[in-house]
Amino acid sequence: MRNVHQIGKGALPIQTLLELVENGFITADESTIKPSSIDLVLEDNIYEVPGVFQVEPGKNVLDMVKSFGQGVHPFSGGMLQKGKTYLIPISNKIDLPKSIYGYANLKSTSGRLDMHVRLLADKVPWYDFVPKSFCGKLWVLVSPKTFSIQLNGKSSLNQLRLFNSDTRLMSEELEQVMQKDGLLFSPQNGELFKSKIRYKDLRVRDDDRSLLLSLDLQSKIVGYRAKENINPIEYNCNEKYLYSDFFEVIEKPKGNFLKLDSKSFYILSSLENVMVPPDLACEMAPMDDRLGDFRSHYAGFIDPGWGYGKAGEEQGRQLTLEVRVFEDMLVKHGQPIARIKFEQLIATPDVQYDQIASNYTKQVGPKLAKQFKM
């Protein structure tokens, strides 16, 4: 009988994910397995659909597409046009044990290109969710909002995280970890040395097991605003495009505020440096609309060991924010802009984020997607 060794309760680390693959619960290439997530790889066939839709309970995704009555047929070539919506099957096969469930998040590159990506699962009415004992087909709904995207080679737009229990840290646990190890750090007078932020020192907090991050508008470059550009961007490439053809620089504002246009897409940055200890994972969560009507992230997962360094020598890094406001909005330095939640792992991963090759390991301030050269 197939089984998987489990040590504790919470999110599954890389060694347990590899066990799931070895025992036939998931098909995945070892290179796609990260410290606490699995990159989901797209198939070649692509369906253009009329818009985003919800799966009916008990109904397969492809049957839903056929029911639209518009003769939807798959095509290949990988070109995703801005402003359209596409359905793409996932090549990974999933047959989860009864104790394991999953959530999906965008990859950083997808978010920084302003792509909206939602995971669909056969017979499951929720987005980005794979229930316990699931056995079926996974799909993604993709809507490029700012740039047309050329998929090339084996592409992965999102990642799957697996759990055996909900063990997000409670407020008291957050306070203890922040006091002992530190989760948030603030630069002192612009120097490299950073000071640990204590839970009681947070100016604004929800007291809902989350930490609020604030906006940095004091750096020399505070962000980037996307330009109109009709040229498609190849997804699988590094530093192929000159950033200035696609983005304009936003320098430190002369006044106290920066105006964000509801029709534009922005890359901004948190003021705080975030550090994720090797025994924890972190998720960016939606902001409470009582703090503003905007979206500040698309890529919502931060792997264990982010900002920790190879051996604990780092004190966090700023998080890049993918921002869209739903009405013209004035924002100020230090304003709450994003929300993160920390969660327990069943065991410390054998490999942490800062120990692997990544395009975003050394980011300081707002960082564009890997396709752009500065």
PDB file of C-alpha atoms in Angstrom, residues 62-291:
ATOM      1  CA  LEU A  62     -13.545  20.233 -20.196  1.00  0.00           C
ATOM      2  CA  ASP A  63     -17.262  19.424 -20.018  1.00  0.00           C
ATOM      3  CA  MET A  64     -17.820  22.948 -18.707  1.00  0.00           C
ATOM      4  CA  VAL A  65     -15.987  24.354 -21.739  1.00  0.00           C
ATOM      5  CA  LYS A  66     -18.059  22.281 -24.150  1.00  0.00           C
ATOM      6  CA  SER A  67     -21.228  23.558 -22.482  1.00  0.00           C
ATOM      7  CA  PHE A  68     -20.377  27.151 -23.429  1.00  0.00           C
ATOM      8  CA  GLY A  69     -21.766  26.344 -26.885  1.00  0.00           C
ATOM      9  CA  GLN A  70     -19.212  28.408 -28.771  1.00  0.00           C
ATOM     10  CA  GLY A  71     -17.259  25.625 -30.426  1.00  0.00           C
ATOM     11  CA  VAL A  72     -14.195  26.130 -28.269  1.00  0.00           C
ATOM     12  CA  HIS A  73     -11.253  24.196 -29.718  1.00  0.00           C
ATOM     13  CA  PRO A  74      -7.648  23.862 -28.548  1.00  0.00           C
ATOM     14  CA  PHE A  75      -4.791  25.484 -30.443  1.00  0.00           C
ATOM     15  CA  SER A  76      -1.021  25.339 -30.084  1.00  0.00           C
ATOM     16  CA  GLY A  77       1.717  27.919 -30.568  1.00  0.00           C
ATOM     17  CA  GLY A  78       1.635  29.375 -27.090  1.00  0.00           C
ATOM     18  CA  MET A  79       0.605  32.980 -27.893  1.00  0.00           C
ATOM     19  CA  LEU A  80      -1.563  34.510 -25.152  1.00  0.00           C
ATOM     20  CA  GLN A  81      -3.049  37.827 -26.260  1.00  0.00           C
ATOM     21  CA  LYS A  82      -3.486  40.669 -23.812  1.00  0.00           C
ATOM     22  CA  GLY A  83      -7.101  41.121 -22.750  1.00  0.00           C
ATOM     23  CA  LYS A  84      -8.193  37.563 -23.563  1.00  0.00           C
ATOM     24  CA  THR A  85      -8.755  34.562 -21.301  1.00  0.00           C
ATOM     25  CA  TYR A  86      -7.321  31.091 -21.847  1.00  0.00           C
ATOM     26  CA  LEU A  87      -7.740  27.640 -20.363  1.00  0.00           C
ATOM     27  CA  ILE A  88      -4.628  25.441 -20.336  1.00  0.00           C
ATOM     28  CA  PRO A  89      -4.363  21.866 -19.011  1.00  0.00           C
ATOM     29  CA  ILE A  90      -1.688  20.952 -16.464  1.00  0.00           C
ATOM     30  CA  SER A  91       0.553  18.009 -17.336  1.00  0.00           C
ATOM     31  CA  ASN A  92       1.086  16.901 -13.718  1.00  0.00           C
ATOM     32  CA  LYS A  93      -1.111  13.965 -12.695  1.00  0.00           C
ATOM     33  CA  ILE A  94      -2.602  14.201  -9.195  1.00  0.00           C
ATOM     34  CA  ASP A  95      -3.934  11.390  -6.990  1.00  0.00           C
ATOM     35  CA  LEU A  96      -3.731  12.708  -3.432  1.00  0.00           C
ATOM     36  CA  PRO A  97      -3.933  10.595  -0.280  1.00  0.00           C
ATOM     37  CA  LYS A  98      -6.896  11.223   2.001  1.00  0.00           C
ATOM     38  CA  SER A  99      -4.819  13.269   4.469  1.00  0.00           C
ATOM     39  CA  ILE A 100      -3.349  15.777   1.965  1.00  0.00           C
ATOM     40  CA  TYR A 101      -4.893  18.859   0.332  1.00  0.00           C
ATOM     41  CA  GLY A 102      -3.410  21.734  -1.633  1.00  0.00           C
ATOM     42  CA  TYR A 103      -3.536  25.416  -2.566  1.00  0.00           C
ATOM     43  CA  ALA A 104      -2.029  27.100  -5.621  1.00  0.00           C
ATOM     44  CA  ASN A 105      -0.265  30.438  -6.014  1.00  0.00           C
ATOM     45  CA  LEU A 106       1.225  32.295  -8.962  1.00  0.00           C
ATOM     46  CA  LYS A 107       4.938  32.135  -9.574  1.00  0.00           C
ATOM     47  CA  SER A 108       6.756  35.428  -9.075  1.00  0.00           C
ATOM     48  CA  THR A 109       7.441  35.861 -12.791  1.00  0.00           C
ATOM     49  CA  SER A 110       3.751  35.469 -13.709  1.00  0.00           C
ATOM     50  CA  GLY A 111       2.711  38.102 -11.186  1.00  0.00           C
ATOM     51  CA  ARG A 112       5.347  40.611 -12.274  1.00  0.00           C
ATOM     52  CA  LEU A 113       4.071  40.321 -15.853  1.00  0.00           C
ATOM     53  CA  ASP A 114       0.517  41.174 -14.697  1.00  0.00           C
ATOM     54  CA  MET A 115      -0.904  37.764 -15.555  1.00  0.00           C
ATOM     55  CA  HIS A 116      -3.982  36.605 -13.645  1.00  0.00           C
ATOM     56  CA  VAL A 117      -3.721  32.837 -13.185  1.00  0.00           C
ATOM     57  CA  ARG A 118      -6.267  30.644 -11.387  1.00  0.00           C
ATOM     58  CA  LEU A 119      -6.048  26.911 -10.814  1.00  0.00           C
ATOM     59  CA  LEU A 120      -9.114  24.832 -11.685  1.00  0.00           C
ATOM     60  CA  ALA A 121      -9.641  21.214 -10.631  1.00  0.00           C
ATOM     61  CA  ASP A 122     -12.184  18.804 -12.079  1.00  0.00           C
ATOM     62  CA  LYS A 123     -15.426  18.749 -10.050  1.00  0.00           C
ATOM     63  CA  VAL A 124     -14.123  21.359  -7.565  1.00  0.00           C
ATOM     64  CA  PRO A 125     -16.024  24.702  -7.430  1.00  0.00           C
ATOM     65  CA  TRP A 126     -13.207  26.667  -5.703  1.00  0.00           C
ATOM     66  CA  TYR A 127     -10.324  28.383  -7.421  1.00  0.00           C
ATOM     67  CA  ASP A 128      -6.749  27.483  -6.448  1.00  0.00           C
ATOM     68  CA  PHE A 129      -7.796  24.548  -4.256  1.00  0.00           C
ATOM     69  CA  VAL A 130      -7.211  20.791  -4.488  1.00  0.00           C
ATOM     70  CA  PRO A 131      -9.213  18.829  -1.870  1.00  0.00           C
ATOM     71  CA  LYS A 132      -8.152  15.718   0.042  1.00  0.00           C
ATOM     72  CA  SER A 133      -8.212  12.468  -1.957  1.00  0.00           C
ATOM     73  CA  PHE A 134      -8.461  14.426  -5.222  1.00  0.00           C
ATOM     74  CA  CYS A 135      -7.827  12.384  -8.347  1.00  0.00           C
ATOM     75  CA  GLY A 136      -8.413  14.185 -11.606  1.00  0.00           C
ATOM     76  CA  LYS A 137      -7.260  16.811 -14.052  1.00  0.00           C
ATOM     77  CA  LEU A 138      -5.864  20.230 -13.156  1.00  0.00           C
ATOM     78  CA  TRP A 139      -6.144  23.319 -15.380  1.00  0.00           C
ATOM     79  CA  VAL A 140      -5.250  26.996 -15.277  1.00  0.00           C
ATOM     80  CA  LEU A 141      -7.281  30.004 -16.360  1.00  0.00           C
ATOM     81  CA  VAL A 142      -4.878  32.663 -17.661  1.00  0.00           C
ATOM     82  CA  SER A 143      -5.666  36.326 -18.375  1.00  0.00           C
ATOM     83  CA  PRO A 144      -2.715  38.516 -19.477  1.00  0.00           C
ATOM     84  CA  LYS A 145      -3.682  42.068 -18.479  1.00  0.00           C
ATOM     85  CA  THR A 146      -0.825  44.299 -19.667  1.00  0.00           C
ATOM     86  CA  PHE A 147       1.393  42.350 -22.090  1.00  0.00           C
ATOM     87  CA  SER A 148       0.804  39.564 -24.606  1.00  0.00           C
ATOM     88  CA  ILE A 149       2.790  36.508 -23.544  1.00  0.00           C
ATOM     89  CA  GLN A 150       4.514  33.947 -25.755  1.00  0.00           C
ATOM     90  CA  LEU A 151       4.775  30.618 -23.961  1.00  0.00           C
ATOM     91  CA  ASN A 152       7.882  28.780 -25.107  1.00  0.00           C
ATOM     92  CA  GLY A 153       9.202  25.421 -23.974  1.00  0.00           C
ATOM     93  CA  LYS A 154       7.969  23.817 -20.771  1.00  0.00           C
ATOM     94  CA  SER A 155       6.231  26.643 -18.945  1.00  0.00           C
ATOM     95  CA  SER A 156       4.983  26.928 -15.381  1.00  0.00           C
ATOM     96  CA  LEU A 157       2.773  29.832 -14.358  1.00  0.00           C
ATOM     97  CA  ASN A 158       1.796  28.698 -10.878  1.00  0.00           C
ATOM     98  CA  GLN A 159       2.848  26.367  -8.081  1.00  0.00           C
ATOM     99  CA  LEU A 160       1.059  23.908  -5.814  1.00  0.00           C
ATOM    100  CA  ARG A 161       1.574  23.749  -2.046  1.00  0.00           C
ATOM    101  CA  LEU A 162       0.387  20.740  -0.074  1.00  0.00           C
ATOM    102  CA  PHE A 163      -0.756  20.460   3.558  1.00  0.00           C
ATOM    103  CA  ASN A 164      -1.991  17.908   6.047  1.00  0.00           C
ATOM    104  CA  SER A 165      -3.286  20.513   8.534  1.00  0.00           C
ATOM    105  CA  ASP A 166      -3.978  24.233   8.889  1.00  0.00           C
ATOM    106  CA  THR A 167      -1.214  25.439  11.187  1.00  0.00           C
ATOM    107  CA  ARG A 168      -0.981  29.139  10.416  1.00  0.00           C
ATOM    108  CA  LEU A 169       0.700  30.906  13.304  1.00  0.00           C
ATOM    109  CA  MET A 170      -1.556  32.487  15.904  1.00  0.00           C
ATOM    110  CA  SER A 171      -0.906  36.063  17.062  1.00  0.00           C
ATOM    111  CA  GLU A 172       0.842  34.874  20.232  1.00  0.00           C
ATOM    112  CA  GLU A 173       3.125  32.586  18.211  1.00  0.00           C
ATOM    113  CA  LEU A 174       3.914  35.420  15.787  1.00  0.00           C
ATOM    114  CA  GLU A 175       4.902  37.620  18.696  1.00  0.00           C
ATOM    115  CA  GLN A 176       7.227  34.938  20.077  1.00  0.00           C
ATOM    116  CA  VAL A 177       8.924  34.264  16.733  1.00  0.00           C
ATOM    117  CA  MET A 178       9.365  37.978  16.003  1.00  0.00           C
ATOM    118  CA  GLN A 179      10.944  38.462  19.408  1.00  0.00           C
ATOM    119  CA  LYS A 180      13.266  35.443  19.129  1.00  0.00           C
ATOM    120  CA  ASP A 181      14.272  35.121  15.463  1.00  0.00           C
ATOM    121  CA  GLY A 182      12.759  38.135  13.741  1.00  0.00           C
ATOM    122  CA  LEU A 183      10.422  38.051  10.743  1.00  0.00           C
ATOM    123  CA  LEU A 184      10.417  41.736   9.766  1.00  0.00           C
ATOM    124  CA  PHE A 185      13.427  44.070   9.728  1.00  0.00           C
ATOM    125  CA  SER A 186      13.791  47.765   8.945  1.00  0.00           C
ATOM    126  CA  PRO A 187      16.958  49.435   7.577  1.00  0.00           C
ATOM    127  CA  GLN A 188      18.583  51.929   9.953  1.00  0.00           C
ATOM    128  CA  ASN A 189      19.327  55.269   8.304  1.00  0.00           C
ATOM    129  CA  GLY A 190      19.707  53.628   4.910  1.00  0.00           C
ATOM    130  CA  GLU A 191      22.599  51.458   6.093  1.00  0.00           C
ATOM    131  CA  LEU A 192      22.953  47.737   5.438  1.00  0.00           C
ATOM    132  CA  PHE A 193      22.433  46.917   9.106  1.00  0.00           C
ATOM    133  CA  LYS A 194      18.791  46.211   9.847  1.00  0.00           C
ATOM    134  CA  SER A 195      16.864  46.370  13.082  1.00  0.00           C
ATOM    135  CA  LYS A 196      14.401  43.696  14.171  1.00  0.00           C
ATOM    136  CA  ILE A 197      10.775  44.828  14.283  1.00  0.00           C
ATOM    137  CA  ARG A 198       8.911  43.573  17.330  1.00  0.00           C
ATOM    138  CA  TYR A 199       5.234  42.640  17.181  1.00  0.00           C
ATOM    139  CA  LYS A 200       4.262  45.330  19.683  1.00  0.00           C
ATOM    140  CA  ASP A 201       6.017  47.967  17.542  1.00  0.00           C
ATOM    141  CA  LEU A 202       3.762  47.415  14.509  1.00  0.00           C
ATOM    142  CA  ARG A 203       1.853  50.648  13.913  1.00  0.00           C
ATOM    143  CA  VAL A 204      -1.064  48.945  12.152  1.00  0.00           C
ATOM    144  CA  ARG A 205      -2.123  45.330  12.540  1.00  0.00           C
ATOM    145  CA  ASP A 206      -5.238  43.242  11.998  1.00  0.00           C
ATOM    146  CA  ASP A 207      -4.766  40.881  14.965  1.00  0.00           C
ATOM    147  CA  ASP A 208      -5.922  38.101  12.639  1.00  0.00           C
ATOM    148  CA  ARG A 209      -2.766  35.960  12.528  1.00  0.00           C
ATOM    149  CA  SER A 210      -1.248  38.201   9.848  1.00  0.00           C
ATOM    150  CA  LEU A 211       1.374  40.932   9.575  1.00  0.00           C
ATOM    151  CA  LEU A 212       0.840  44.129   7.594  1.00  0.00           C
ATOM    152  CA  LEU A 213       3.625  45.459   5.382  1.00  0.00           C
ATOM    153  CA  SER A 214       3.937  49.136   4.477  1.00  0.00           C
ATOM    154  CA  LEU A 215       4.869  50.928   1.254  1.00  0.00           C
ATOM    155  CA  ASP A 216       8.365  52.239   0.498  1.00  0.00           C
ATOM    156  CA  LEU A 217       8.309  55.677  -1.171  1.00  0.00           C
ATOM    157  CA  GLN A 218      11.652  56.933   0.206  1.00  0.00           C
ATOM    158  CA  SER A 219      14.113  54.997  -1.965  1.00  0.00           C
ATOM    159  CA  LYS A 220      15.667  56.666  -5.015  1.00  0.00           C
ATOM    160  CA  ILE A 221      13.588  54.390  -7.267  1.00  0.00           C
ATOM    161  CA  VAL A 222      10.292  53.437  -5.629  1.00  0.00           C
ATOM    162  CA  GLY A 223       8.826  51.436  -8.487  1.00  0.00           C
ATOM    163  CA  TYR A 224       7.875  50.997 -12.136  1.00  0.00           C
ATOM    164  CA  ARG A 225       4.752  51.718 -14.163  1.00  0.00           C
ATOM    165  CA  ALA A 226       3.921  49.517 -17.159  1.00  0.00           C
ATOM    166  CA  LYS A 227       3.858  51.146 -20.595  1.00  0.00           C
ATOM    167  CA  GLU A 228       1.646  50.286 -23.535  1.00  0.00           C
ATOM    168  CA  ASN A 229       3.637  47.884 -25.721  1.00  0.00           C
ATOM    169  CA  ILE A 230       2.250  45.676 -28.490  1.00  0.00           C
ATOM    170  CA  ASN A 231       5.303  43.395 -28.624  1.00  0.00           C
ATOM    171  CA  PRO A 232       4.808  40.012 -26.935  1.00  0.00           C
ATOM    172  CA  ILE A 233       7.138  38.861 -24.162  1.00  0.00           C
ATOM    173  CA  GLU A 234       8.649  35.385 -24.243  1.00  0.00           C
ATOM    174  CA  TYR A 235       7.962  33.696 -20.941  1.00  0.00           C
ATOM    175  CA  ASN A 236      11.004  31.430 -20.682  1.00  0.00           C
ATOM    176  CA  CYS A 237      13.945  33.774 -21.092  1.00  0.00           C
ATOM    177  CA  ASN A 238      16.275  35.870 -18.955  1.00  0.00           C
ATOM    178  CA  GLU A 239      17.195  39.520 -19.524  1.00  0.00           C
ATOM    179  CA  LYS A 240      16.105  39.506 -23.164  1.00  0.00           C
ATOM    180  CA  TYR A 241      14.221  42.808 -23.168  1.00  0.00           C
ATOM    181  CA  LEU A 242      15.301  46.331 -22.286  1.00  0.00           C
ATOM    182  CA  TYR A 243      13.098  47.265 -19.338  1.00  0.00           C
ATOM    183  CA  SER A 244      12.598  50.854 -20.550  1.00  0.00           C
ATOM    184  CA  ASP A 245      10.640  49.587 -23.578  1.00  0.00           C
ATOM    185  CA  PHE A 246       8.007  48.147 -21.248  1.00  0.00           C
ATOM    186  CA  PHE A 247       8.213  50.136 -17.993  1.00  0.00           C
ATOM    187  CA  GLU A 248       8.842  53.691 -16.863  1.00  0.00           C
ATOM    188  CA  VAL A 249      10.779  54.387 -13.678  1.00  0.00           C
ATOM    189  CA  ILE A 250       8.977  55.955 -10.716  1.00  0.00           C
ATOM    190  CA  GLU A 251      11.444  57.984  -8.675  1.00  0.00           C
ATOM    191  CA  LYS A 252      10.977  59.131  -5.095  1.00  0.00           C
ATOM    192  CA  PRO A 253       8.021  61.559  -5.165  1.00  0.00           C
ATOM    193  CA  LYS A 254       8.760  65.191  -4.322  1.00  0.00           C
ATOM    194  CA  GLY A 255       5.673  65.517  -2.166  1.00  0.00           C
ATOM    195  CA  ASN A 256       4.238  63.217   0.464  1.00  0.00           C
ATOM    196  CA  PHE A 257       2.056  61.206  -1.923  1.00  0.00           C
ATOM    197  CA  LEU A 258       2.226  59.141  -5.095  1.00  0.00           C
ATOM    198  CA  LYS A 259      -0.831  58.962  -7.337  1.00  0.00           C
ATOM    199  CA  LEU A 260      -1.708  55.546  -8.734  1.00  0.00           C
ATOM    200  CA  ASP A 261      -3.880  55.369 -11.859  1.00  0.00           C
ATOM    201  CA  SER A 262      -6.633  52.736 -11.914  1.00  0.00           C
ATOM    202  CA  LYS A 263      -5.797  51.957 -15.560  1.00  0.00           C
ATOM    203  CA  SER A 264      -2.136  51.137 -14.903  1.00  0.00           C
ATOM    204  CA  PHE A 265      -0.070  48.280 -13.508  1.00  0.00           C
ATOM    205  CA  TYR A 266       2.702  49.014 -11.010  1.00  0.00           C
ATOM    206  CA  ILE A 267       5.703  47.240  -9.528  1.00  0.00           C
ATOM    207  CA  LEU A 268       6.381  48.654  -6.043  1.00  0.00           C
ATOM    208  CA  SER A 269       8.113  47.440  -2.886  1.00  0.00           C
ATOM    209  CA  SER A 270       7.519  46.871   0.794  1.00  0.00           C
ATOM    210  CA  LEU A 271       9.350  49.109   3.236  1.00  0.00           C
ATOM    211  CA  GLU A 272      10.087  46.224   5.583  1.00  0.00           C
ATOM    212  CA  ASN A 273      12.566  43.438   4.888  1.00  0.00           C
ATOM    213  CA  VAL A 274      10.896  40.050   5.265  1.00  0.00           C
ATOM    214  CA  MET A 275      12.738  36.961   6.507  1.00  0.00           C
ATOM    215  CA  VAL A 276      11.145  33.505   6.387  1.00  0.00           C
ATOM    216  CA  PRO A 277      12.937  31.092   8.767  1.00  0.00           C
ATOM    217  CA  PRO A 278      13.703  27.615   7.336  1.00  0.00           C
ATOM    218  CA  ASP A 279      11.033  25.980   9.505  1.00  0.00           C
ATOM    219  CA  LEU A 280       8.231  28.301   8.330  1.00  0.00           C
ATOM    220  CA  ALA A 281       6.550  29.235   5.058  1.00  0.00           C
ATOM    221  CA  CYS A 282       4.757  32.476   4.237  1.00  0.00           C
ATOM    222  CA  GLU A 283       1.746  33.458   2.154  1.00  0.00           C
ATOM    223  CA  MET A 284       0.674  36.891   0.959  1.00  0.00           C
ATOM    224  CA  ALA A 285      -3.017  37.336   1.679  1.00  0.00           C
ATOM    225  CA  PRO A 286      -5.590  39.805   0.277  1.00  0.00           C
ATOM    226  CA  MET A 287      -5.803  43.172   1.989  1.00  0.00           C
ATOM    227  CA  ASP A 288      -8.894  44.155   3.947  1.00  0.00           C
ATOM    228  CA  ASP A 289     -10.792  46.563   1.678  1.00  0.00           C
ATOM    229  CA  ARG A 290     -11.291  48.824   4.706  1.00  0.00           C
ATOM    230  CA  LEU A 291      -7.636  49.786   4.127  1.00  0.00           C
TER     231      LEU A 291
END
